[in-house]
């Protein structure tokens, strides 16, 4: 993508994205137009297998961010971190810099996904000239934000990364490796962040119903 020129968008899709896309045609359009959608969630893998179009494996937002940071350090690409609560992007950047020697992070801004802040953020990002922009406003805001702003920003790669900065900064605990391996991170997250229960309880039955009804 970086070598081929142009501005690209990556979305890290979990079942909640698919539910939202069914209700929100603008978001569905963004996912359909994205240059790459990665399967971030065991539900997406199970659904793809059930529908006869199996995927190779999961790519979590955290893993994708680490791989992009590694690539950026190796090739001299410039990274910009946008979003999360004030100070969190800076903490996440410190972790990435400590992990990948020589990594160039050209900006850390919490900002806001509200459209009225876009002119200011466009100015800040354009003057930093990043090659990779990570946007952490949660879905669908972050992906809609990228789709609206990429025509102006023209960053080679822009990725919606959800809660990745919170994880990197240690604000949200990582599930133990064995839980991640069996794809039950969402359950761990539910127990460790009980305020999310409503989101999950809403998402699971609706997603299952949508997958089954798509098959028939
Ligand atoms: N966030 C933000 N501004 C907002 C809404 C959300 O910076 O107006 C950040 C929030 O602090 C968190 C991330 O966006 O770091 C959302 O994380 P979540 O795991 O909820 O993402 P999702 O699962 O929706 O992709």
PDB file of C-alpha atoms and ligand atoms in Angstrom:
ATOM      1  CA  UNK A   1       0.000   0.000   0.000  1.00  0.00           C
ATOM      2  CA  UNK A   2       2.724   2.448   1.016  1.00  0.00           C
ATOM      3  CA  UNK A   3       4.752   1.780  -2.121  1.00  0.00           C
ATOM      4  CA  UNK A   4       1.737   1.776  -4.458  1.00  0.00           C
ATOM      5  CA  UNK A   5       0.811   5.418  -3.657  1.00  0.00           C
ATOM      6  CA  UNK A   6      -2.603   6.905  -2.850  1.00  0.00           C
ATOM      7  CA  UNK A   7      -4.575   7.045   0.371  1.00  0.00           C
ATOM      8  CA  UNK A   8      -5.816   3.792   1.874  1.00  0.00           C
ATOM      9  CA  UNK A   9      -8.165   2.763   4.672  1.00  0.00           C
ATOM     10  CA  UNK A  10      -7.995  -0.320   6.881  1.00  0.00           C
ATOM     11  CA  UNK A  11     -10.905  -1.375   9.144  1.00  0.00           C
ATOM     12  CA  UNK A  12     -10.491  -3.888  11.975  1.00  0.00           C
ATOM     13  CA  UNK A  13     -13.854  -5.651  11.820  1.00  0.00           C
ATOM     14  CA  UNK A  14     -15.535  -7.502  14.686  1.00  0.00           C
ATOM     15  CA  UNK A  15     -19.164  -8.700  14.962  1.00  0.00           C
ATOM     16  CA  UNK A  16     -20.264  -5.337  16.367  1.00  0.00           C
ATOM     17  CA  UNK A  17     -19.062  -3.692  13.130  1.00  0.00           C
ATOM     18  CA  UNK A  18     -21.188  -6.079  11.088  1.00  0.00           C
ATOM     19  CA  UNK A  19     -24.244  -5.402  13.258  1.00  0.00           C
ATOM     20  CA  UNK A  20     -23.689  -1.646  12.932  1.00  0.00           C
ATOM     21  CA  UNK A  21     -23.282  -1.930   9.156  1.00  0.00           C
ATOM     22  CA  UNK A  22     -26.698  -3.621   8.941  1.00  0.00           C
ATOM     23  CA  UNK A  23     -28.284  -0.602  10.658  1.00  0.00           C
ATOM     24  CA  UNK A  24     -26.134   2.171   9.240  1.00  0.00           C
ATOM     25  CA  UNK A  25     -25.794   2.321   5.424  1.00  0.00           C
ATOM     26  CA  UNK A  26     -23.017   4.963   5.588  1.00  0.00           C
ATOM     27  CA  UNK A  27     -20.916   2.661   7.745  1.00  0.00           C
ATOM     28  CA  UNK A  28     -21.695  -0.325   5.454  1.00  0.00           C
ATOM     29  CA  UNK A  29     -20.457   1.762   2.535  1.00  0.00           C
ATOM     30  CA  UNK A  30     -17.232   2.621   4.372  1.00  0.00           C
ATOM     31  CA  UNK A  31     -16.537  -1.057   5.086  1.00  0.00           C
ATOM     32  CA  UNK A  32     -17.319  -1.986   1.472  1.00  0.00           C
ATOM     33  CA  UNK A  33     -14.997   0.741   0.149  1.00  0.00           C
ATOM     34  CA  UNK A  34     -12.130   0.040   2.581  1.00  0.00           C
ATOM     35  CA  UNK A  35      -8.906  -1.178   1.002  1.00  0.00           C
ATOM     36  CA  UNK A  36      -8.549  -3.839   3.681  1.00  0.00           C
ATOM     37  CA  UNK A  37     -10.862  -5.241   6.374  1.00  0.00           C
ATOM     38  CA  UNK A  38      -9.127  -7.440   8.916  1.00  0.00           C
ATOM     39  CA  UNK A  39     -11.080 -10.024  10.955  1.00  0.00           C
ATOM     40  CA  UNK A  40     -10.734  -8.828  14.564  1.00  0.00           C
ATOM     41  CA  UNK A  41     -12.906 -11.229  16.527  1.00  0.00           C
ATOM     42  CA  UNK A  42     -13.551 -14.938  16.782  1.00  0.00           C
ATOM     43  CA  UNK A  43     -17.193 -14.282  15.786  1.00  0.00           C
ATOM     44  CA  UNK A  44     -16.130 -13.071  12.341  1.00  0.00           C
ATOM     45  CA  UNK A  45     -14.034 -16.221  11.792  1.00  0.00           C
ATOM     46  CA  UNK A  46     -16.828 -18.550  12.931  1.00  0.00           C
ATOM     47  CA  UNK A  47     -19.392 -16.755  10.774  1.00  0.00           C
ATOM     48  CA  UNK A  48     -17.117 -16.857   7.717  1.00  0.00           C
ATOM     49  CA  UNK A  49     -16.580 -20.597   8.199  1.00  0.00           C
ATOM     50  CA  UNK A  50     -20.313 -21.201   8.698  1.00  0.00           C
ATOM     51  CA  UNK A  51     -21.078 -19.274   5.494  1.00  0.00           C
ATOM     52  CA  UNK A  52     -18.577 -21.363   3.516  1.00  0.00           C
ATOM     53  CA  UNK A  53     -15.972 -18.617   3.046  1.00  0.00           C
ATOM     54  CA  UNK A  54     -13.386 -19.456   5.725  1.00  0.00           C
ATOM     55  CA  UNK A  55     -10.706 -16.907   6.594  1.00  0.00           C
ATOM     56  CA  UNK A  56      -7.077 -17.709   7.382  1.00  0.00           C
ATOM     57  CA  UNK A  57      -7.069 -16.369  10.928  1.00  0.00           C
ATOM     58  CA  UNK A  58      -7.605 -13.481  13.264  1.00  0.00           C
ATOM     59  CA  UNK A  59      -5.748 -10.208  13.104  1.00  0.00           C
ATOM     60  CA  UNK A  60      -6.415  -8.263  16.266  1.00  0.00           C
ATOM     61  CA  UNK A  61      -6.079  -4.477  16.320  1.00  0.00           C
ATOM     62  CA  UNK A  62      -3.223  -4.770  18.828  1.00  0.00           C
ATOM     63  CA  UNK A  63      -1.354  -7.264  16.631  1.00  0.00           C
ATOM     64  CA  UNK A  64      -1.894  -5.164  13.505  1.00  0.00           C
ATOM     65  CA  UNK A  65      -0.612  -2.078  15.341  1.00  0.00           C
ATOM     66  CA  UNK A  66       2.522  -3.917  16.489  1.00  0.00           C
ATOM     67  CA  UNK A  67       3.203  -5.196  12.965  1.00  0.00           C
ATOM     68  CA  UNK A  68       2.713  -1.728  11.474  1.00  0.00           C
ATOM     69  CA  UNK A  69       5.004  -0.195  14.108  1.00  0.00           C
ATOM     70  CA  UNK A  70       7.643  -2.840  13.398  1.00  0.00           C
ATOM     71  CA  UNK A  71       7.411  -2.196   9.654  1.00  0.00           C
ATOM     72  CA  UNK A  72       7.552   1.555  10.254  1.00  0.00           C
ATOM     73  CA  UNK A  73      10.699   1.196  12.367  1.00  0.00           C
ATOM     74  CA  UNK A  74      12.366  -1.007   9.732  1.00  0.00           C
ATOM     75  CA  UNK A  75      11.464   1.180   6.747  1.00  0.00           C
ATOM     76  CA  UNK A  76      11.420   4.662   8.274  1.00  0.00           C
ATOM     77  CA  UNK A  77       7.659   5.203   7.942  1.00  0.00           C
ATOM     78  CA  UNK A  78       6.209   7.955  10.117  1.00  0.00           C
ATOM     79  CA  UNK A  79       3.409   7.058  12.535  1.00  0.00           C
ATOM     80  CA  UNK A  80       0.660   9.341  13.936  1.00  0.00           C
ATOM     81  CA  UNK A  81      -1.602   8.327  16.841  1.00  0.00           C
ATOM     82  CA  UNK A  82      -5.013  10.031  16.963  1.00  0.00           C
ATOM     83  CA  UNK A  83      -7.720   9.434  19.548  1.00  0.00           C
ATOM     84  CA  UNK A  84      -8.403   7.880  22.980  1.00  0.00           C
ATOM     85  CA  UNK A  85      -8.575   9.865  26.229  1.00  0.00           C
ATOM     86  CA  UNK A  86      -6.084  12.723  26.745  1.00  0.00           C
ATOM     87  CA  UNK A  87      -2.583  11.388  27.420  1.00  0.00           C
ATOM     88  CA  UNK A  88      -3.304   7.794  26.372  1.00  0.00           C
ATOM     89  CA  UNK A  89      -1.901   8.110  22.819  1.00  0.00           C
ATOM     90  CA  UNK A  90       1.356   9.490  24.314  1.00  0.00           C
ATOM     91  CA  UNK A  91       1.575   6.511  26.690  1.00  0.00           C
ATOM     92  CA  UNK A  92       0.893   4.073  23.841  1.00  0.00           C
ATOM     93  CA  UNK A  93       3.554   5.842  21.743  1.00  0.00           C
ATOM     94  CA  UNK A  94       6.091   5.455  24.556  1.00  0.00           C
ATOM     95  CA  UNK A  95       5.439   1.704  24.630  1.00  0.00           C
ATOM     96  CA  UNK A  96       5.827   1.405  20.848  1.00  0.00           C
ATOM     97  CA  UNK A  97       9.041   3.493  20.852  1.00  0.00           C
ATOM     98  CA  UNK A  98      10.485   1.318  23.624  1.00  0.00           C
ATOM     99  CA  UNK A  99       9.619  -1.842  21.663  1.00  0.00           C
ATOM    100  CA  UNK A 100      10.748  -0.773  18.167  1.00  0.00           C
ATOM    101  CA  UNK A 101      14.089   1.032  18.125  1.00  0.00           C
ATOM    102  CA  UNK A 102      14.225   3.900  15.661  1.00  0.00           C
ATOM    103  CA  UNK A 103      10.440   4.199  15.345  1.00  0.00           C
ATOM    104  CA  UNK A 104       9.400   7.726  14.306  1.00  0.00           C
ATOM    105  CA  UNK A 105       6.114   8.856  15.865  1.00  0.00           C
ATOM    106  CA  UNK A 106       5.290  12.294  14.495  1.00  0.00           C
ATOM    107  CA  UNK A 107       2.165  13.052  16.508  1.00  0.00           C
ATOM    108  CA  UNK A 108      -0.026  11.991  19.428  1.00  0.00           C
ATOM    109  CA  UNK A 109      -3.336  13.845  19.689  1.00  0.00           C
ATOM    110  CA  UNK A 110      -6.525  12.876  21.538  1.00  0.00           C
ATOM    111  CA  UNK A 111      -8.666  15.310  19.539  1.00  0.00           C
ATOM    112  CA  UNK A 112     -12.326  14.542  19.022  1.00  0.00           C
ATOM    113  CA  UNK A 113     -14.290  12.678  16.339  1.00  0.00           C
ATOM    114  CA  UNK A 114     -16.821  15.553  16.132  1.00  0.00           C
ATOM    115  CA  UNK A 115     -16.892  16.968  12.580  1.00  0.00           C
ATOM    116  CA  UNK A 116     -16.341  20.550  13.819  1.00  0.00           C
ATOM    117  CA  UNK A 117     -12.827  19.561  14.988  1.00  0.00           C
ATOM    118  CA  UNK A 118     -11.862  18.186  11.586  1.00  0.00           C
ATOM    119  CA  UNK A 119     -10.302  21.325  10.061  1.00  0.00           C
ATOM    120  CA  UNK A 120      -7.941  21.669  13.045  1.00  0.00           C
ATOM    121  CA  UNK A 121      -7.014  17.965  13.069  1.00  0.00           C
ATOM    122  CA  UNK A 122      -6.479  17.960   9.304  1.00  0.00           C
ATOM    123  CA  UNK A 123      -4.035  20.833   9.712  1.00  0.00           C
ATOM    124  CA  UNK A 124      -2.129  19.134  12.542  1.00  0.00           C
ATOM    125  CA  UNK A 125      -1.921  15.790  10.732  1.00  0.00           C
ATOM    126  CA  UNK A 126      -0.991  17.245   7.357  1.00  0.00           C
ATOM    127  CA  UNK A 127       1.825  19.269   8.830  1.00  0.00           C
ATOM    128  CA  UNK A 128       3.177  16.132  10.587  1.00  0.00           C
ATOM    129  CA  UNK A 129       3.237  14.234   7.234  1.00  0.00           C
ATOM    130  CA  UNK A 130       2.613  10.705   8.604  1.00  0.00           C
ATOM    131  CA  UNK A 131       2.775   7.581   6.438  1.00  0.00           C
ATOM    132  CA  UNK A 132       0.549   5.614   8.814  1.00  0.00           C
ATOM    133  CA  UNK A 133      -2.317   7.130  10.815  1.00  0.00           C
ATOM    134  CA  UNK A 134      -3.881   5.128  13.662  1.00  0.00           C
ATOM    135  CA  UNK A 135      -7.312   6.428  14.679  1.00  0.00           C
ATOM    136  CA  UNK A 136      -8.770   5.310  18.029  1.00  0.00           C
ATOM    137  CA  UNK A 137     -12.301   6.703  18.287  1.00  0.00           C
ATOM    138  CA  UNK A 138     -14.128   3.351  18.411  1.00  0.00           C
ATOM    139  CA  UNK A 139     -16.439   2.167  15.663  1.00  0.00           C
ATOM    140  CA  UNK A 140     -18.242   3.493  13.692  1.00  0.00           C
ATOM    141  CA  UNK A 141     -16.887   6.977  14.479  1.00  0.00           C
ATOM    142  CA  UNK A 142     -13.245   6.231  13.713  1.00  0.00           C
ATOM    143  CA  UNK A 143     -13.973   4.553  10.364  1.00  0.00           C
ATOM    144  CA  UNK A 144     -16.407   7.276   9.292  1.00  0.00           C
ATOM    145  CA  UNK A 145     -13.814   9.842  10.381  1.00  0.00           C
ATOM    146  CA  UNK A 146     -11.126   8.218   8.234  1.00  0.00           C
ATOM    147  CA  UNK A 147     -13.453   7.948   5.219  1.00  0.00           C
ATOM    148  CA  UNK A 148     -14.400  11.646   5.514  1.00  0.00           C
ATOM    149  CA  UNK A 149     -10.872  12.901   6.057  1.00  0.00           C
ATOM    150  CA  UNK A 150      -8.677  10.704   3.873  1.00  0.00           C
ATOM    151  CA  UNK A 151      -9.531  12.593   0.660  1.00  0.00           C
ATOM    152  CA  UNK A 152      -7.969  15.683   2.289  1.00  0.00           C
ATOM    153  CA  UNK A 153      -5.274  14.037   4.385  1.00  0.00           C
ATOM    154  CA  UNK A 154      -3.997  11.621   1.725  1.00  0.00           C
ATOM    155  CA  UNK A 155      -2.119   9.579   4.364  1.00  0.00           C
ATOM    156  CA  UNK A 156      -0.864   6.397   2.638  1.00  0.00           C
ATOM    157  CA  UNK A 157      -2.447   4.133   5.301  1.00  0.00           C
ATOM    158  CA  UNK A 158      -5.108   5.095   7.869  1.00  0.00           C
ATOM    159  CA  UNK A 159      -6.419   2.460  10.289  1.00  0.00           C
ATOM    160  CA  UNK A 160      -9.301   2.498  12.779  1.00  0.00           C
ATOM    161  CA  UNK A 161      -7.844   0.760  15.836  1.00  0.00           C
ATOM    162  CA  UNK A 162     -10.602   0.956  18.491  1.00  0.00           C
ATOM    163  CA  UNK A 163      -9.291   0.501  22.017  1.00  0.00           C
ATOM    164  CA  UNK A 164      -5.705  -0.368  20.992  1.00  0.00           C
ATOM    165  CA  UNK A 165      -4.092   2.686  22.642  1.00  0.00           C
ATOM    166  CA  UNK A 166      -5.852   1.806  25.929  1.00  0.00           C
ATOM    167  CA  UNK A 167      -4.351  -1.693  25.772  1.00  0.00           C
ATOM    168  CA  UNK A 168      -0.862  -0.506  24.826  1.00  0.00           C
ATOM    169  CA  UNK A 169      -0.930   2.125  27.577  1.00  0.00           C
ATOM    170  CA  UNK A 170      -1.981  -0.509  30.107  1.00  0.00           C
ATOM    171  CA  UNK A 171      -5.277   1.293  30.846  1.00  0.00           C
ATOM    172  CA  UNK A 172      -7.198  -1.872  29.957  1.00  0.00           C
ATOM    173  CA  UNK A 173      -5.841  -5.254  31.056  1.00  0.00           C
ATOM    174  CA  UNK A 174      -4.794  -7.791  28.426  1.00  0.00           C
ATOM    175  CA  UNK A 175      -6.519 -11.165  28.594  1.00  0.00           C
ATOM    176  CA  UNK A 176      -4.098 -13.974  29.512  1.00  0.00           C
ATOM    177  CA  UNK A 177      -2.503 -15.695  26.489  1.00  0.00           C
ATOM    178  CA  UNK A 178      -4.589 -18.888  26.851  1.00  0.00           C
ATOM    179  CA  UNK A 179      -7.839 -16.914  26.801  1.00  0.00           C
ATOM    180  CA  UNK A 180      -6.661 -15.028  23.698  1.00  0.00           C
ATOM    181  CA  UNK A 181      -5.696 -18.300  22.050  1.00  0.00           C
ATOM    182  CA  UNK A 182      -9.183 -19.759  22.364  1.00  0.00           C
ATOM    183  CA  UNK A 183     -10.740 -16.502  21.158  1.00  0.00           C
ATOM    184  CA  UNK A 184     -12.529 -15.638  24.396  1.00  0.00           C
ATOM    185  CA  UNK A 185     -11.047 -12.150  24.841  1.00  0.00           C
ATOM    186  CA  UNK A 186     -14.501 -10.648  24.497  1.00  0.00           C
ATOM    187  CA  UNK A 187     -15.670 -12.680  27.516  1.00  0.00           C
ATOM    188  CA  UNK A 188     -12.624 -11.584  29.537  1.00  0.00           C
ATOM    189  CA  UNK A 189     -13.300  -7.989  28.526  1.00  0.00           C
ATOM    190  CA  UNK A 190     -16.880  -8.365  29.635  1.00  0.00           C
ATOM    191  CA  UNK A 191     -15.817  -9.536  33.093  1.00  0.00           C
ATOM    192  CA  UNK A 192     -12.998  -6.991  33.491  1.00  0.00           C
ATOM    193  CA  UNK A 193     -15.039  -4.063  32.049  1.00  0.00           C
ATOM    194  CA  UNK A 194     -18.623  -4.819  33.171  1.00  0.00           C
ATOM    195  CA  UNK A 195     -19.890  -1.521  31.678  1.00  0.00           C
ATOM    196  CA  UNK A 196     -19.502  -3.214  28.270  1.00  0.00           C
ATOM    197  CA  UNK A 197     -21.929  -6.043  29.065  1.00  0.00           C
ATOM    198  CA  UNK A 198     -24.860  -4.346  27.365  1.00  0.00           C
ATOM    199  CA  UNK A 199     -22.895  -3.944  24.134  1.00  0.00           C
ATOM    200  CA  UNK A 200     -21.930  -7.613  24.088  1.00  0.00           C
ATOM    201  CA  UNK A 201     -25.350  -8.918  25.114  1.00  0.00           C
ATOM    202  CA  UNK A 202     -26.879  -6.830  22.327  1.00  0.00           C
ATOM    203  CA  UNK A 203     -24.271  -7.888  19.789  1.00  0.00           C
ATOM    204  CA  UNK A 204     -24.112 -11.679  20.159  1.00  0.00           C
ATOM    205  CA  UNK A 205     -27.755 -12.764  19.498  1.00  0.00           C
ATOM    206  CA  UNK A 206     -28.264 -10.206  16.696  1.00  0.00           C
ATOM    207  CA  UNK A 207     -25.012 -11.235  15.017  1.00  0.00           C
ATOM    208  CA  UNK A 208     -25.894 -14.976  15.248  1.00  0.00           C
ATOM    209  CA  UNK A 209     -29.354 -14.287  13.831  1.00  0.00           C
ATOM    210  CA  UNK A 210     -27.890 -12.283  10.948  1.00  0.00           C
ATOM    211  CA  UNK A 211     -25.353 -14.983  10.101  1.00  0.00           C
ATOM    212  CA  UNK A 212     -27.940 -17.779  10.145  1.00  0.00           C
ATOM    213  CA  UNK A 213     -30.474 -15.751   8.154  1.00  0.00           C
ATOM    214  CA  UNK A 214     -27.796 -14.914   5.548  1.00  0.00           C
ATOM    215  CA  UNK A 215     -27.202 -18.632   5.040  1.00  0.00           C
ATOM    216  CA  UNK A 216     -30.862 -19.347   4.168  1.00  0.00           C
TER     217      UNK A 216
HETATM  218  N1  LIG B   1     -12.857   7.345  22.019  1.00  0.00           N
HETATM  219  C1  LIG B   1     -12.447   8.670  21.874  1.00  0.00           C
HETATM  220  N2  LIG B   1     -13.393   9.608  21.612  1.00  0.00           N
HETATM  221  C2  LIG B   1     -14.717   9.310  21.488  1.00  0.00           C
HETATM  222  C3  LIG B   1     -15.118   7.941  21.612  1.00  0.00           C
HETATM  223  C4  LIG B   1     -14.163   6.977  21.892  1.00  0.00           C
HETATM  224  O1  LIG B   1     -11.261   8.967  21.964  1.00  0.00           O
HETATM  225  O2  LIG B   1     -15.521  10.195  21.248  1.00  0.00           O
HETATM  226  C5  LIG B   1     -11.823   6.329  22.293  1.00  0.00           C
HETATM  227  C6  LIG B   1     -11.920   5.669  23.658  1.00  0.00           C
HETATM  228  O3  LIG B   1     -11.238   6.463  24.608  1.00  0.00           O
HETATM  229  C7  LIG B   1     -11.241   4.335  23.377  1.00  0.00           C
HETATM  230  C8  LIG B   1     -11.614   4.052  21.936  1.00  0.00           C
HETATM  231  O4  LIG B   1     -12.014   5.280  21.367  1.00  0.00           O
HETATM  232  O5  LIG B   1      -9.836   4.481  23.485  1.00  0.00           O
HETATM  233  C9  LIG B   1     -12.785   3.087  21.764  1.00  0.00           C
HETATM  234  O6  LIG B   1     -12.420   1.843  22.179  1.00  0.00           O
HETATM  235  P1  LIG B   1     -13.404   0.582  21.988  1.00  0.00           P
HETATM  236  O7  LIG B   1     -12.658  -0.573  22.495  1.00  0.00           O
HETATM  237  O8  LIG B   1     -14.753   0.882  22.588  1.00  0.00           O
HETATM  238  O9  LIG B   1     -13.524   0.510  20.409  1.00  0.00           O
HETATM  239  P2  LIG B   1     -14.497  -0.374  19.524  1.00  0.00           P
HETATM  240  O10 LIG B   1     -14.668  -1.697  20.217  1.00  0.00           O
HETATM  241  O11 LIG B   1     -15.788   0.398  19.408  1.00  0.00           O
HETATM  242  O12 LIG B   1     -13.821  -0.443  18.196  1.00  0.00           O
END
